[in-house]
Tab-separated table of C-alpha atoms in Angstrom:
chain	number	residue	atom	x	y	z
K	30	UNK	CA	0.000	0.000	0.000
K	31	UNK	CA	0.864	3.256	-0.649
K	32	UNK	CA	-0.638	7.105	0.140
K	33	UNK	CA	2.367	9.162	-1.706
K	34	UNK	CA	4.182	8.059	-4.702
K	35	UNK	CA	6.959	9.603	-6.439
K	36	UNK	CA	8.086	7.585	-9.646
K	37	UNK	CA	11.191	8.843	-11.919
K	38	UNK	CA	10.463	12.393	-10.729
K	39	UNK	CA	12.787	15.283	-12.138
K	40	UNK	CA	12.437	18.843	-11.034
K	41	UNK	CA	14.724	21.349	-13.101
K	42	UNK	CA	14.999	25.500	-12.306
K	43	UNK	CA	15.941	27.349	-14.979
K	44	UNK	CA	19.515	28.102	-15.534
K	45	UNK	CA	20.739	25.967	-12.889
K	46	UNK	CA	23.545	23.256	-14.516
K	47	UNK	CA	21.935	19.937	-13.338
K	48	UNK	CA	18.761	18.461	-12.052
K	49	UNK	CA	17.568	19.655	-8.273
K	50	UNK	CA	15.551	16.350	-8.754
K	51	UNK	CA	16.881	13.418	-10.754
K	52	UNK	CA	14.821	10.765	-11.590
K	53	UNK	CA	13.978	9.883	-7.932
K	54	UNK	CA	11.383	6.851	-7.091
K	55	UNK	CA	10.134	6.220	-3.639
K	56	UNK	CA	6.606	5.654	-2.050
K	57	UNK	CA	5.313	6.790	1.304
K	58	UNK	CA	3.220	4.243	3.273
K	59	UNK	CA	0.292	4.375	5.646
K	60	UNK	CA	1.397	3.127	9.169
K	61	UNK	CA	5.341	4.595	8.990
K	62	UNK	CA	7.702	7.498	8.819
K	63	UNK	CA	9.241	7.583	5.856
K	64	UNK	CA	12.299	10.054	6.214
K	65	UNK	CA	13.521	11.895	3.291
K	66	UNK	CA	16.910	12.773	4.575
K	67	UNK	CA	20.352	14.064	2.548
K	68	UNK	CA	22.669	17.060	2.688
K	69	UNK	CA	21.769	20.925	2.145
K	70	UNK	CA	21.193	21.074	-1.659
K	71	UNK	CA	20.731	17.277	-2.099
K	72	UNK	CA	16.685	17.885	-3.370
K	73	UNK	CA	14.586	17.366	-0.121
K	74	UNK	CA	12.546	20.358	-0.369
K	75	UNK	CA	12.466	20.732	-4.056
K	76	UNK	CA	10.321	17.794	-3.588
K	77	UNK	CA	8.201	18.785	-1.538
K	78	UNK	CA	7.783	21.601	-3.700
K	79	UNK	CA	6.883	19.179	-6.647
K	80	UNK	CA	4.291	17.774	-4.114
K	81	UNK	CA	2.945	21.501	-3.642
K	82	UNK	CA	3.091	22.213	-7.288
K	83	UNK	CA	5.306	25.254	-6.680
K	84	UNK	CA	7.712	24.750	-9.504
K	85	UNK	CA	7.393	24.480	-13.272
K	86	UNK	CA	10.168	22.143	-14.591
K	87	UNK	CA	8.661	18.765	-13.151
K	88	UNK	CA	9.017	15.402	-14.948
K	89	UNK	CA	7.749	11.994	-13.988
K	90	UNK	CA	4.630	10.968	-12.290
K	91	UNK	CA	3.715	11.734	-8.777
K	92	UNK	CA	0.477	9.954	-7.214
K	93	UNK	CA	-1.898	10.397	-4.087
K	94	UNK	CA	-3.764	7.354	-3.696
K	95	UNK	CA	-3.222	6.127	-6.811
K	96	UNK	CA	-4.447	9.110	-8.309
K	97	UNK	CA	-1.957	11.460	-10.678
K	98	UNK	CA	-1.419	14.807	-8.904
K	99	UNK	CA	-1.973	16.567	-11.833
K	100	UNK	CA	-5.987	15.714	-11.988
K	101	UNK	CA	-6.773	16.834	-8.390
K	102	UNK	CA	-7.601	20.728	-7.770
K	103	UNK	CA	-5.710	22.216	-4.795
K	104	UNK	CA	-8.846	21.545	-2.117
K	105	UNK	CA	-8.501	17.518	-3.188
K	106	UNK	CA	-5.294	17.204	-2.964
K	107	UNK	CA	-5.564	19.352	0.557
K	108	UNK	CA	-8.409	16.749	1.759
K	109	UNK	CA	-5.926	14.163	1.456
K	110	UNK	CA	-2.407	15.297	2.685
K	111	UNK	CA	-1.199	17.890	4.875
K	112	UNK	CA	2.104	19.890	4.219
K	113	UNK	CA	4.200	22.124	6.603
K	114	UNK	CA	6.676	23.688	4.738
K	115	UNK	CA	10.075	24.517	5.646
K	116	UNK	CA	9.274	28.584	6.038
K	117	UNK	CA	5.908	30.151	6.002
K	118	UNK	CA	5.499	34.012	7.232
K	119	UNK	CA	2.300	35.055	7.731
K	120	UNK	CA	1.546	39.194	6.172
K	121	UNK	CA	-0.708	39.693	8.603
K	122	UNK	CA	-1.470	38.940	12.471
K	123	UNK	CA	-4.363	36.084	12.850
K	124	UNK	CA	-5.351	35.008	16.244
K	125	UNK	CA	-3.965	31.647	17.025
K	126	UNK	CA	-7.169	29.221	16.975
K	127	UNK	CA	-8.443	31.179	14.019
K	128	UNK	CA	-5.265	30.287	12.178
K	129	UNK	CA	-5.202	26.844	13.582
K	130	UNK	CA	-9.158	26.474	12.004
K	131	UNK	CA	-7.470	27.354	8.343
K	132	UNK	CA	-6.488	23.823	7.936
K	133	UNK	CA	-10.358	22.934	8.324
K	134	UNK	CA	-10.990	25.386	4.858
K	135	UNK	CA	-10.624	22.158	2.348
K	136	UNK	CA	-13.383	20.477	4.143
K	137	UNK	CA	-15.516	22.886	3.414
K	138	UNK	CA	-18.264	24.909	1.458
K	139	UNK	CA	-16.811	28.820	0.571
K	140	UNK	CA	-20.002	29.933	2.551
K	141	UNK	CA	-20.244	27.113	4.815
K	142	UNK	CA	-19.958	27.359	8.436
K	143	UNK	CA	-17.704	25.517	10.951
K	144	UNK	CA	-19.413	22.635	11.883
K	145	UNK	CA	-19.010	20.312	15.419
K	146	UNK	CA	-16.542	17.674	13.318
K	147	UNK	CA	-14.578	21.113	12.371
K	148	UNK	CA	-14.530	22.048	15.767
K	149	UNK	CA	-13.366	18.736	17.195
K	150	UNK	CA	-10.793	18.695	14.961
K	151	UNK	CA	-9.271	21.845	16.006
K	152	UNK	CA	-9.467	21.114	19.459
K	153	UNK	CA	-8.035	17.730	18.780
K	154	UNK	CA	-5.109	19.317	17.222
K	155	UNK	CA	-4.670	21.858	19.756
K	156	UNK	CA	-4.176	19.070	22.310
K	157	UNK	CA	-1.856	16.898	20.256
K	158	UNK	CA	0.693	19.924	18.953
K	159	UNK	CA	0.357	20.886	23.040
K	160	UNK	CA	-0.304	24.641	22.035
K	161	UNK	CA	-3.179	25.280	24.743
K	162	UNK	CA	-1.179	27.481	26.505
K	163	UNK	CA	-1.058	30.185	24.163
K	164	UNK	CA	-3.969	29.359	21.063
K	165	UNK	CA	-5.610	32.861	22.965
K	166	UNK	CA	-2.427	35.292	22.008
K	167	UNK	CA	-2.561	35.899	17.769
K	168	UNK	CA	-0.075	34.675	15.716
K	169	UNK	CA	2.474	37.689	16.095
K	170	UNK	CA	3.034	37.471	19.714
K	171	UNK	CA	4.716	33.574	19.184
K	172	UNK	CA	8.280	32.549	19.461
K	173	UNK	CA	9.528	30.705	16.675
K	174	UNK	CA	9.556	27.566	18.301
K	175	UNK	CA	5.500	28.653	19.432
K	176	UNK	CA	4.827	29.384	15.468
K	177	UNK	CA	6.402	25.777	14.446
K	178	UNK	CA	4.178	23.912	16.661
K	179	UNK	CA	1.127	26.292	15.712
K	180	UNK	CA	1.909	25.281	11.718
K	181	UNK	CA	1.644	21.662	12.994
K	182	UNK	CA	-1.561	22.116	14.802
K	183	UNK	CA	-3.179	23.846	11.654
K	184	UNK	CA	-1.926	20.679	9.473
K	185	UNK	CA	-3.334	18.353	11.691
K	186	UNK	CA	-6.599	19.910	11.696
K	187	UNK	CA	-6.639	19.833	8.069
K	188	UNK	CA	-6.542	15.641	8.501
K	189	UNK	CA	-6.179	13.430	5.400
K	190	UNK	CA	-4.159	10.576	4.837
K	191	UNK	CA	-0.541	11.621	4.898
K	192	UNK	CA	1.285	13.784	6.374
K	193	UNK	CA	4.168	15.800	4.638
K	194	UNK	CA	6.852	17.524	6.782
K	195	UNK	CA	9.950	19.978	5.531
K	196	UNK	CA	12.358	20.206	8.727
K	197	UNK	CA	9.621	20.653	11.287
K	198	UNK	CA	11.294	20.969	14.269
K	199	UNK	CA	13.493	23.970	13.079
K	200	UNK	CA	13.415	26.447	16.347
K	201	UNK	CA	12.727	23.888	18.620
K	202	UNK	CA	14.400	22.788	22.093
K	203	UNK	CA	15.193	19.252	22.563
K	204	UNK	CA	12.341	18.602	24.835
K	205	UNK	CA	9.663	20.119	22.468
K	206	UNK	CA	11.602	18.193	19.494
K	207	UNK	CA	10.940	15.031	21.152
K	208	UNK	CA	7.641	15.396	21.864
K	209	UNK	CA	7.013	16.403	18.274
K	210	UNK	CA	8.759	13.523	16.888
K	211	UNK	CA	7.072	11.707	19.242
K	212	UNK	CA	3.715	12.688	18.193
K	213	UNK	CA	4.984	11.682	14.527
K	214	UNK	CA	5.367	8.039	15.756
K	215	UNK	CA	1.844	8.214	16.981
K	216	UNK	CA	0.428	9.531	14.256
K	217	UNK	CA	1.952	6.763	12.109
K	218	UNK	CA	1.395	4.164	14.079
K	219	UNK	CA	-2.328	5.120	14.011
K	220	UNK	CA	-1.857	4.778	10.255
K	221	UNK	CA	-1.393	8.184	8.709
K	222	UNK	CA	1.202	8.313	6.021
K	223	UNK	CA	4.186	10.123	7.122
K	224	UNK	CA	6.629	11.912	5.403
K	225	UNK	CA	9.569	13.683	7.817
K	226	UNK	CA	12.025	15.849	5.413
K	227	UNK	CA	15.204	16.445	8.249
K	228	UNK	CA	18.540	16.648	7.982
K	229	UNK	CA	18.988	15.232	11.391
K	230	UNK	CA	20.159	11.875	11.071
K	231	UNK	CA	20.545	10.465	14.411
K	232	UNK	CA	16.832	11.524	15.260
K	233	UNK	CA	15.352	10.776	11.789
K	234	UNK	CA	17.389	7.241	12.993
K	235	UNK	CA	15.334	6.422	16.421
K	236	UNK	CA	11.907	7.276	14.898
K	237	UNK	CA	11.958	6.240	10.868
K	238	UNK	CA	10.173	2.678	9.269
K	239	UNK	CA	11.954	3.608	6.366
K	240	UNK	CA	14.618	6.089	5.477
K	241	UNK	CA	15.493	7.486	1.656
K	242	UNK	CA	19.011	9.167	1.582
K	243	UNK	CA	19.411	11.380	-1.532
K	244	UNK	CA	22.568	12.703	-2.309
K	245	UNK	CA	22.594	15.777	-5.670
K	246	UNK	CA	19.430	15.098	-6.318
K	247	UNK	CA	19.557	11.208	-6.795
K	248	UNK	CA	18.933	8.412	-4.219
K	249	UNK	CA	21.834	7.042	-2.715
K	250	UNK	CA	20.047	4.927	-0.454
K	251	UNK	CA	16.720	3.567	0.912
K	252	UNK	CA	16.209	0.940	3.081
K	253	UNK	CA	15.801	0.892	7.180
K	254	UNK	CA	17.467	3.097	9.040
K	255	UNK	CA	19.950	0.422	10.130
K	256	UNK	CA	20.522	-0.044	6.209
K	257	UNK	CA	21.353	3.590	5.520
K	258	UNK	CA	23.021	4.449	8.420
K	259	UNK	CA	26.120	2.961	7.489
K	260	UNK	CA	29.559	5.018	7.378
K	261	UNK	CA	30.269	3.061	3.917
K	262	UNK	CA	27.071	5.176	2.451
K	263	UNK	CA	26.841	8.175	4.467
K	264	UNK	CA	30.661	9.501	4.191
K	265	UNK	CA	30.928	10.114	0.264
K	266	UNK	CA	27.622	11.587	0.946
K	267	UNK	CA	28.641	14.006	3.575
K	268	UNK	CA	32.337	13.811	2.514
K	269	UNK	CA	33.035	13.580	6.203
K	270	UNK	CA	35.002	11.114	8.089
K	271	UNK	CA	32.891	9.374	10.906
K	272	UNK	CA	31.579	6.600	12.291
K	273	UNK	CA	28.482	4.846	13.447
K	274	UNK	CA	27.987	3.845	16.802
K	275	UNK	CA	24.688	2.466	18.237
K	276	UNK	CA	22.282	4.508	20.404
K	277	UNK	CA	22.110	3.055	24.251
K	278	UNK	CA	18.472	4.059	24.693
K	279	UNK	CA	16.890	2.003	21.818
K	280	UNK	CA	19.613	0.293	20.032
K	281	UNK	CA	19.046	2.681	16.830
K	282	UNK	CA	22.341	3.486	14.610
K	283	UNK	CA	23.694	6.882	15.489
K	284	UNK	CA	25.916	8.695	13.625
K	285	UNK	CA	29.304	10.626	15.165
K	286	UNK	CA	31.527	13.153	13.056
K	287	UNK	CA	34.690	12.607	13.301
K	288	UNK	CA	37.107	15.323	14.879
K	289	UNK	CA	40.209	17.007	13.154
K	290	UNK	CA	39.872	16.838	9.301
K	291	UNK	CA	41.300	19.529	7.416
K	292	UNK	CA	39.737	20.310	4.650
C-alpha cells in the first residue's frame, strides 16, 4: 500500500547546470515514517515543492492514492495530505485558533460554516501539537519555536491521509523536538502516512520505518534506518570522516563526526 508516490520524478529551475531532482522513485506508506533525509542542496525540499506544485520544470509521475497529482484541484489534494513547509510568514497577524481552524478550509463549502466535526478537529489538534497554553495570544506574539508547533496544529486539523513535513522541528528545544517527533510516531502508528524531510540523522534514525538518503538530487540509499546508516554510504555523501555507533536508549544506529579533518 501506498498514500504518496513519487516515480522517476525530475524537477529542473531554470539556468541551474543539473537536475535539483533526478529521476527519484520512492513511495510513502500508511502506518510509517518515511524520512527523506540528505545534505543541504541534495533535493529534499524541491520535492516537496513538486508535491505543492510550486515549480514548473517537473518530470515523472507523482500519485496520491493512486491518483496522478496533476488531476486533483488544490482543495482535493488538501483533503488528502497535509504539508508544513520549511518557512511560512504570515503578512498579517491572525489570532492563534483562528489560524489553527485554516487547515479545516478544504473540508468545506466557501459559505459554509464551521461545523461540530470542524470544531473537534481543532481542538483535537490543539491538544496533540500541546499549544493550549497560548492558542488565545494571535499569531504575532509567538516565538519561533511557538509558530512551528502552531503550523503543525493547523496541518493536523486539516486531517487526510498523509502527512508531509519539511524540517519541522526547526526552532525547537530538545524537549519540544521530542515530543514532536514523538507525536509523529503516533500519528503513524495510528496509520497516517508520514513523510519527515530532516537533515537530522541520528533523530530521523530512532523514529523512521523507512529512510530514503538522496545525495545531488539522486537516491543514494533507501532501506531501514539500520541499512542507511552505514559510514560506507553516508561519508561520500557528507564527505566527512565518521563513524556509526549504536544509540544506548533504543539500540538505533547513530551517527558521530569525526574530529580534526582539514579540509
Amino acid at each position: 500500500a501506498r498514500v504518496i508516490r513519487f516515480e522517476d520524478v525530475v524537477v529542473r529551475y531554470p539556468r541551474a547546470a543539473r537536475p535539483a531532482v533526478d529521476h527519484v522513485t520512492f513511495d510513502v506508506a500508511p502506518g510509517a515514517i518515511t524520512a527523506l533525509a540528505g545534505p543541504n542542496g541534495s533535493g529534499k525540499s524541491s520535492l516537496v515543492g513538486a508535491l505543492l506544485r510550486l515549480h514548473g520544470g517537473v518530470t515523472g509521475r507523482i500519485a496520491i492514492e493512486g491518483i496522478p497529482l496533476g488531476t486533483l484541484d488544490r482543495r482535493a489534494f488538501a483533503r488528502r495530505v497535509a504539508v508544513v513547509t520549511q518557512r511560512e510568514s504570515l503578512v498579517f497577524s491572525l489570532p492563534v485558533r483562528e489560524y489553527i481552524a485554516l487547515g479545516r478550509y478544504p473540508h468545506e463549502g466557501a459559505w459554509r460554516a464551521a461545523s461540530a466535526a470542524d470544531e473537534a478537529a481543532v481542538g483535537r489538534a490543539v491538544e496533540l501539537a500541546a499549544v493550549e497554553p497560548f492558542v488565545g495570544r494571535t499569531t504575532s506574539e509567538l516565538s519561533g519555536g511557538e509558530w512551528q508547533r502552531v503550523r503543525i496544529a493547523r496541518a493536523l486539523a486539516q486531517g487526510g491521509t498523509a502527512l508531509v513535513l519539511d524540517e519541522p522541528t526547526t526552532f525547537l528545544d530538545i524537549a519540544h523536538e521530542m515530543a514532536m517527533f514523538e507525536l509523529f510516531s503516533r500519528l503513524a502508528r495510528d496509520g497516517m502516512a508520514v513523510l519527515l524531510v530532516s537533515h537530522q540523522l541520528n533523530l530521523v534514525a530512532r523514529f523512521a520505518d523507512r529512510m530514503v538518503l538522496l545525495h545531488q538530487g539522486r537516491v543514494a540509499a533507501v532501506g531501514t534506518p539500520s541499512d542507511v546508516m552505514q559510514a560506507s554510504v553516508l561519508e561520500p555523501v557528507y564527505d566527512w570522516p565518521l563513524v556509526i555507533t549504536r544509540d544506548p536508549a533504543v539500540g538505533a544506529p547513530s551517527l558521530l563526526p569525526l574530529r580534526g579533518r582539514s579540509r
